[in-house]
GROMACS .gro file of C-alpha atoms in nm:
model
  329
    1UNK     CA    1   2.458  -3.025  -6.960
    2UNK     CA    2   2.477  -2.678  -6.811
    3UNK     CA    3   2.523  -2.369  -7.017
    4UNK     CA    4   2.888  -2.250  -6.989
    5UNK     CA    5   2.775  -1.933  -6.811
    6UNK     CA    6   2.585  -2.135  -6.549
    7UNK     CA    7   2.864  -2.386  -6.498
    8UNK     CA    8   3.080  -2.106  -6.353
    9UNK     CA    9   2.824  -2.029  -6.078
   10UNK     CA   10   2.773  -2.229  -5.759
   11UNK     CA   11   2.504  -2.485  -5.834
   12UNK     CA   12   2.326  -2.789  -5.697
   13UNK     CA   13   2.209  -3.073  -5.920
   14UNK     CA   14   1.837  -3.149  -5.875
   15UNK     CA   15   1.808  -3.359  -6.193
   16UNK     CA   16   1.812  -3.687  -6.002
   17UNK     CA   17   1.461  -3.741  -5.866
   18UNK     CA   18   1.583  -3.974  -5.590
   19UNK     CA   19   1.886  -3.772  -5.474
   20UNK     CA   20   1.785  -3.409  -5.474
   21UNK     CA   21   2.020  -3.212  -5.238
   22UNK     CA   22   1.759  -3.030  -5.030
   23UNK     CA   23   1.973  -3.023  -4.714
   24UNK     CA   24   2.264  -2.861  -4.901
   25UNK     CA   25   2.029  -2.603  -5.045
   26UNK     CA   26   1.883  -2.515  -4.702
   27UNK     CA   27   2.231  -2.490  -4.550
   28UNK     CA   28   2.356  -2.268  -4.833
   29UNK     CA   29   2.055  -2.039  -4.794
   30UNK     CA   30   2.109  -2.022  -4.417
   31UNK     CA   31   2.470  -1.916  -4.465
   32UNK     CA   32   2.364  -1.648  -4.710
   33UNK     CA   33   2.090  -1.526  -4.476
   34UNK     CA   34   2.329  -1.500  -4.182
   35UNK     CA   35   2.579  -1.310  -4.393
   36UNK     CA   36   2.328  -1.059  -4.526
   37UNK     CA   37   2.092  -1.017  -4.230
   38UNK     CA   38   2.089  -0.693  -4.034
   39UNK     CA   39   2.100  -0.703  -3.654
   40UNK     CA   40   1.779  -0.637  -3.465
   41UNK     CA   41   1.986  -0.433  -3.220
   42UNK     CA   42   2.222  -0.148  -3.289
   43UNK     CA   43   2.581  -0.272  -3.270
   44UNK     CA   44   2.869  -0.023  -3.252
   45UNK     CA   45   3.084  -0.026  -3.564
   46UNK     CA   46   3.399  -0.076  -3.358
   47UNK     CA   47   3.250  -0.369  -3.162
   48UNK     CA   48   3.477  -0.678  -3.147
   49UNK     CA   49   3.373  -0.975  -3.362
   50UNK     CA   50   3.267  -1.170  -3.054
   51UNK     CA   51   3.019  -0.894  -2.962
   52UNK     CA   52   2.882  -0.886  -3.316
   53UNK     CA   53   2.844  -1.263  -3.309
   54UNK     CA   54   2.654  -1.237  -2.979
   55UNK     CA   55   2.426  -0.975  -3.132
   56UNK     CA   56   2.346  -1.212  -3.416
   57UNK     CA   57   2.281  -1.496  -3.169
   58UNK     CA   58   2.026  -1.282  -2.982
   59UNK     CA   59   1.806  -1.305  -3.293
   60UNK     CA   60   1.849  -1.682  -3.324
   61UNK     CA   61   1.546  -1.909  -3.327
   62UNK     CA   62   1.717  -2.132  -3.071
   63UNK     CA   63   1.645  -2.013  -2.714
   64UNK     CA   64   1.957  -2.184  -2.584
   65UNK     CA   65   2.179  -1.983  -2.818
   66UNK     CA   66   2.006  -1.661  -2.714
   67UNK     CA   67   2.063  -1.735  -2.345
   68UNK     CA   68   2.428  -1.827  -2.406
   69UNK     CA   69   2.480  -1.501  -2.594
   70UNK     CA   70   2.339  -1.296  -2.306
   71UNK     CA   71   2.556  -1.481  -2.053
   72UNK     CA   72   2.870  -1.431  -2.262
   73UNK     CA   73   2.799  -1.058  -2.300
   74UNK     CA   74   2.762  -1.027  -1.923
   75UNK     CA   75   3.105  -1.185  -1.876
   76UNK     CA   76   3.282  -0.949  -2.117
   77UNK     CA   77   3.450  -0.646  -1.966
   78UNK     CA   78   3.401  -0.434  -2.276
   79UNK     CA   79   3.193  -0.116  -2.322
   80UNK     CA   80   3.043  -0.250  -2.647
   81UNK     CA   81   2.917  -0.563  -2.467
   82UNK     CA   82   2.755  -0.358  -2.190
   83UNK     CA   83   2.599  -0.126  -2.446
   84UNK     CA   84   2.462  -0.426  -2.634
   85UNK     CA   85   2.305  -0.556  -2.310
   86UNK     CA   86   2.141  -0.217  -2.264
   87UNK     CA   87   2.007  -0.235  -2.620
   88UNK     CA   88   1.888  -0.592  -2.557
   89UNK     CA   89   1.654  -0.473  -2.280
   90UNK     CA   90   1.441  -0.335  -2.569
   91UNK     CA   91   1.462  -0.649  -2.786
   92UNK     CA   92   1.129  -0.767  -2.936
   93UNK     CA   93   1.174  -1.112  -2.776
   94UNK     CA   94   1.066  -1.099  -2.410
   95UNK     CA   95   1.314  -1.364  -2.299
   96UNK     CA   96   1.601  -1.156  -2.439
   97UNK     CA   97   1.474  -0.838  -2.269
   98UNK     CA   98   1.442  -1.005  -1.930
   99UNK     CA   99   1.770  -1.198  -1.955
  100UNK     CA  100   1.967  -0.888  -2.053
  101UNK     CA  101   1.805  -0.684  -1.773
  102UNK     CA  102   1.879  -0.950  -1.510
  103UNK     CA  103   2.248  -0.965  -1.602
  104UNK     CA  104   2.274  -0.590  -1.640
  105UNK     CA  105   2.120  -0.535  -1.297
  106UNK     CA  106   2.293  -0.817  -1.110
  107UNK     CA  107   2.642  -0.777  -1.257
  108UNK     CA  108   2.668  -0.404  -1.328
  109UNK     CA  109   2.389  -0.255  -1.108
  110UNK     CA  110   2.299  -0.045  -1.410
  111UNK     CA  111   1.978   0.162  -1.375
  112UNK     CA  112   1.921   0.129  -1.750
  113UNK     CA  113   1.797  -0.224  -1.673
  114UNK     CA  114   1.503  -0.084  -1.473
  115UNK     CA  115   1.232  -0.068  -1.744
  116UNK     CA  116   1.275  -0.436  -1.834
  117UNK     CA  117   1.311  -0.540  -1.468
  118UNK     CA  118   0.989  -0.359  -1.381
  119UNK     CA  119   0.823  -0.536  -1.674
  120UNK     CA  120   0.950  -0.867  -1.539
  121UNK     CA  121   0.816  -0.780  -1.194
  122UNK     CA  122   0.472  -0.745  -1.349
  123UNK     CA  123   0.494  -1.079  -1.530
  124UNK     CA  124   0.678  -1.320  -1.301
  125UNK     CA  125   0.656  -1.418  -0.935
  126UNK     CA  126   1.020  -1.516  -0.879
  127UNK     CA  127   1.196  -1.326  -0.604
  128UNK     CA  128   1.521  -1.250  -0.784
  129UNK     CA  129   1.368  -0.943  -0.954
  130UNK     CA  130   1.338  -0.792  -0.606
  131UNK     CA  131   1.702  -0.863  -0.533
  132UNK     CA  132   1.822  -0.724  -0.867
  133UNK     CA  133   1.622  -0.403  -0.844
  134UNK     CA  134   1.742  -0.362  -0.485
  135UNK     CA  135   2.102  -0.395  -0.608
  136UNK     CA  136   2.053  -0.095  -0.837
  137UNK     CA  137   1.988   0.112  -0.525
  138UNK     CA  138   1.859   0.468  -0.500
  139UNK     CA  139   1.836   0.529  -0.877
  140UNK     CA  140   1.551   0.273  -0.874
  141UNK     CA  141   1.340   0.463  -0.619
  142UNK     CA  142   1.161   0.701  -0.863
  143UNK     CA  143   1.054   0.409  -1.085
  144UNK     CA  144   0.926   0.215  -0.783
  145UNK     CA  145   0.728   0.512  -0.650
  146UNK     CA  146   0.582   0.574  -0.995
  147UNK     CA  147   0.473   0.209  -1.018
  148UNK     CA  148   0.305   0.236  -0.678
  149UNK     CA  149   0.070   0.492  -0.832
  150UNK     CA  150  -0.059   0.230  -1.075
  151UNK     CA  151  -0.383   0.089  -0.940
  152UNK     CA  152  -0.350  -0.226  -1.151
  153UNK     CA  153   0.000  -0.320  -1.032
  154UNK     CA  154  -0.074  -0.661  -0.878
  155UNK     CA  155   0.254  -0.707  -0.693
  156UNK     CA  156   0.248  -0.380  -0.498
  157UNK     CA  157   0.376  -0.557  -0.185
  158UNK     CA  158   0.701  -0.627  -0.368
  159UNK     CA  159   0.750  -0.258  -0.445
  160UNK     CA  160   0.739  -0.171  -0.074
  161UNK     CA  161   0.977  -0.456   0.002
  162UNK     CA  162   1.229  -0.329  -0.252
  163UNK     CA  163   1.205   0.027  -0.117
  164UNK     CA  164   1.275  -0.109   0.230
  165UNK     CA  165   1.573  -0.310   0.106
  166UNK     CA  166   1.717  -0.007  -0.074
  167UNK     CA  167   1.675   0.230   0.221
  168UNK     CA  168   1.839   0.571   0.213
  169UNK     CA  169   1.675   0.916   0.244
  170UNK     CA  170   1.471   0.899  -0.078
  171UNK     CA  171   1.322   0.555  -0.010
  172UNK     CA  172   1.253   0.633   0.358
  173UNK     CA  173   1.076   0.956   0.264
  174UNK     CA  174   0.858   0.771   0.014
  175UNK     CA  175   0.767   0.505   0.272
  176UNK     CA  176   0.690   0.768   0.535
  177UNK     CA  177   0.446   0.927   0.291
  178UNK     CA  178   0.269   0.594   0.244
  179UNK     CA  179   0.254   0.549   0.621
  180UNK     CA  180  -0.010   0.827   0.606
  181UNK     CA  181  -0.196   0.680   0.307
  182UNK     CA  182  -0.576   0.640   0.334
  183UNK     CA  183  -0.541   0.276   0.222
  184UNK     CA  184  -0.468   0.050   0.524
  185UNK     CA  185  -0.281  -0.197   0.301
  186UNK     CA  186  -0.041   0.078   0.192
  187UNK     CA  187   0.020   0.179   0.554
  188UNK     CA  188   0.085  -0.183   0.654
  189UNK     CA  189   0.336  -0.241   0.376
  190UNK     CA  190   0.509   0.090   0.445
  191UNK     CA  191   0.544   0.012   0.816
  192UNK     CA  192   0.701  -0.331   0.758
  193UNK     CA  193   0.927  -0.191   0.484
  194UNK     CA  194   1.052   0.083   0.719
  195UNK     CA  195   1.159  -0.196   0.954
  196UNK     CA  196   1.405  -0.310   0.685
  197UNK     CA  197   1.557   0.037   0.646
  198UNK     CA  198   1.655   0.061   1.016
  199UNK     CA  199   1.669   0.437   0.960
  200UNK     CA  200   1.612   0.668   1.258
  201UNK     CA  201   1.475   0.934   1.022
  202UNK     CA  202   1.150   0.736   1.019
  203UNK     CA  203   1.100   0.760   1.398
  204UNK     CA  204   0.868   1.067   1.409
  205UNK     CA  205   0.631   0.912   1.155
  206UNK     CA  206   0.641   0.575   1.331
  207UNK     CA  207   0.556   0.735   1.664
  208UNK     CA  208   0.262   0.908   1.502
  209UNK     CA  209   0.144   0.576   1.353
  210UNK     CA  210   0.148   0.393   1.687
  211UNK     CA  211  -0.224   0.467   1.730
  212UNK     CA  212  -0.330   0.367   1.379
  213UNK     CA  213  -0.679   0.211   1.382
  214UNK     CA  214  -0.550  -0.089   1.182
  215UNK     CA  215  -0.390  -0.358   1.402
  216UNK     CA  216  -0.158  -0.480   1.126
  217UNK     CA  217  -0.023  -0.128   1.082
  218UNK     CA  218   0.048  -0.108   1.455
  219UNK     CA  219   0.220  -0.448   1.437
  220UNK     CA  220   0.445  -0.322   1.157
  221UNK     CA  221   0.513  -0.005   1.355
  222UNK     CA  222   0.612  -0.210   1.661
  223UNK     CA  223   0.860  -0.405   1.450
  224UNK     CA  224   0.996  -0.092   1.281
  225UNK     CA  225   1.038   0.102   1.608
  226UNK     CA  226   1.282  -0.157   1.739
  227UNK     CA  227   1.488  -0.155   1.419
  228UNK     CA  228   1.481   0.222   1.358
  229UNK     CA  229   1.488   0.351   1.714
  230UNK     CA  230   1.661   0.089   1.926
  231UNK     CA  231   1.697   0.206   2.286
  232UNK     CA  232   1.540   0.544   2.205
  233UNK     CA  233   1.210   0.372   2.122
  234UNK     CA  234   1.181   0.170   2.445
  235UNK     CA  235   0.902   0.388   2.590
  236UNK     CA  236   0.694   0.349   2.273
  237UNK     CA  237   0.746  -0.028   2.272
  238UNK     CA  238   0.644  -0.051   2.636
  239UNK     CA  239   0.324   0.133   2.547
  240UNK     CA  240   0.257  -0.109   2.262
  241UNK     CA  241   0.299  -0.401   2.505
  242UNK     CA  242  -0.045  -0.298   2.636
  243UNK     CA  243  -0.216  -0.300   2.295
  244UNK     CA  244  -0.542  -0.497   2.288
  245UNK     CA  245  -0.424  -0.698   1.983
  246UNK     CA  246  -0.192  -0.989   2.066
  247UNK     CA  247  -0.006  -0.956   1.733
  248UNK     CA  248   0.096  -0.601   1.821
  249UNK     CA  249   0.211  -0.706   2.169
  250UNK     CA  250   0.406  -0.992   2.014
  251UNK     CA  251   0.586  -0.759   1.771
  252UNK     CA  252   0.662  -0.516   2.054
  253UNK     CA  253   0.813  -0.781   2.281
  254UNK     CA  254   1.019  -0.918   1.987
  255UNK     CA  255   1.159  -0.570   1.930
  256UNK     CA  256   1.242  -0.542   2.299
  257UNK     CA  257   1.411  -0.881   2.280
  258UNK     CA  258   1.632  -0.753   1.996
  259UNK     CA  259   1.722  -0.446   2.203
  260UNK     CA  260   1.801  -0.664   2.506
  261UNK     CA  261   2.033  -0.876   2.291
  262UNK     CA  262   2.273  -0.582   2.239
  263UNK     CA  263   2.588  -0.660   2.438
  264UNK     CA  264   2.695  -0.460   2.624
  265UNK     CA  265   2.388  -0.245   2.672
  266UNK     CA  266   2.451   0.106   2.539
  267UNK     CA  267   2.476   0.384   2.797
  268UNK     CA  268   2.175   0.555   2.640
  269UNK     CA  269   1.969   0.251   2.729
  270UNK     CA  270   2.055   0.247   3.103
  271UNK     CA  271   1.783   0.494   3.219
  272UNK     CA  272   1.517   0.282   3.046
  273UNK     CA  273   1.623  -0.059   3.179
  274UNK     CA  274   1.424  -0.061   3.506
  275UNK     CA  275   1.101   0.039   3.328
  276UNK     CA  276   1.172  -0.212   3.052
  277UNK     CA  277   1.229  -0.495   3.300
  278UNK     CA  278   0.904  -0.416   3.478
  279UNK     CA  279   0.712  -0.408   3.149
  280UNK     CA  280   0.859  -0.736   3.024
  281UNK     CA  281   0.795  -0.911   3.356
  282UNK     CA  282   0.434  -0.791   3.332
  283UNK     CA  283   0.424  -0.947   2.984
  284UNK     CA  284   0.510  -1.284   3.142
  285UNK     CA  285   0.144  -1.293   3.248
  286UNK     CA  286   0.013  -1.203   2.902
  287UNK     CA  287  -0.287  -1.411   2.780
  288UNK     CA  288  -0.095  -1.497   2.461
  289UNK     CA  289   0.162  -1.776   2.500
  290UNK     CA  290   0.386  -1.633   2.225
  291UNK     CA  291   0.410  -1.301   2.407
  292UNK     CA  292   0.498  -1.481   2.730
  293UNK     CA  293   0.763  -1.693   2.560
  294UNK     CA  294   0.934  -1.399   2.394
  295UNK     CA  295   0.917  -1.198   2.715
  296UNK     CA  296   1.113  -1.473   2.889
  297UNK     CA  297   1.363  -1.481   2.603
  298UNK     CA  298   1.405  -1.104   2.622
  299UNK     CA  299   1.491  -1.119   2.990
  300UNK     CA  300   1.732  -1.404   2.925
  301UNK     CA  301   1.916  -1.199   2.663
  302UNK     CA  302   1.921  -0.891   2.885
  303UNK     CA  303   2.089  -1.093   3.159
  304UNK     CA  304   2.031  -0.820   3.416
  305UNK     CA  305   2.010  -0.930   3.784
  306UNK     CA  306   1.751  -0.656   3.844
  307UNK     CA  307   1.502  -0.885   3.670
  308UNK     CA  308   1.540  -1.162   3.933
  309UNK     CA  309   1.273  -1.051   4.185
  310UNK     CA  310   1.007  -1.022   3.919
  311UNK     CA  311   1.106  -1.356   3.764
  312UNK     CA  312   1.094  -1.532   4.099
  313UNK     CA  313   0.752  -1.382   4.169
  314UNK     CA  314   0.630  -1.502   3.832
  315UNK     CA  315   0.747  -1.857   3.895
  316UNK     CA  316   0.432  -1.936   4.090
  317UNK     CA  317   0.214  -1.870   3.786
  318UNK     CA  318   0.154  -2.172   3.566
  319UNK     CA  319   0.138  -1.972   3.244
  320UNK     CA  320   0.460  -1.791   3.320
  321UNK     CA  321   0.629  -2.122   3.400
  322UNK     CA  322   0.535  -2.250   3.054
  323UNK     CA  323   0.704  -1.943   2.906
  324UNK     CA  324   1.042  -2.084   3.004
  325UNK     CA  325   1.117  -1.872   3.311
  326UNK     CA  326   1.280  -2.166   3.483
  327UNK     CA  327   1.541  -2.187   3.206
  328UNK     CA  328   1.594  -1.811   3.219
  329UNK     CA  329   1.669  -1.821   3.590
   0.00000   0.00000   0.00000
């Protein structure tokens, strides 16, 4: 029998050796722990109960509950939920930090997600970090440039890619600086990233880099000139059609093909068309079959009758014939 004082308190009977209520004890202790436990994260006092419940779930031992809590916070249109996501980017559990940062960046484009997203970029190889950081836009540029200074940042290529995707004056200026870097790899990445910006502000630096000693840099420059300069870069692309590296010539003729595909041709392009036609027809006799093929495609997209004499003259050459000139005519 229990003492009268004890009989008034919640109790569990463990006197029966065969039927001791361990499960009830564990459940009762879990309820008490949940009721008394502090949150790992700071939760605003005026936060709705659903936000407070999500904060508690972020500390749960069950990964599924943690992920569900992050997803539910991202769906709430409430300042307390957004603030909790920001706090969660500093959670001691890595999965919580990354999950909160991904939702914060993808849904709200919030630059406060950057530290955790940059951490994720160091740890994981999935491409969605690139997309999410790109979505944050120009506020992400300083963090990207700072990370490029780290010699041990293994995924440096991704940083250039993100800068190119973001574009804008700050990103273009940073890429232009790296186009003059002593490291050939940095110059290559910067050139290809500038192609993604399609920003004419990069043209002076690209023209200067046309004679870079590294062939891959020149290939990136040839690609970027077409995107950033369009018709105003035709002379430079014609010059690159005579580069001794086939990859550079290929990139140059691809850029010319893109320019030829503009319908109708802009008035600014008209003075360059005769020289461009002559240069592309000359490329029909290039030693590289890819250059020949894309030269034929460029003339097809241009659709200018001034190209006919050169095309007919090239018909007698076996290599040019394989480039598809017959179909172009």
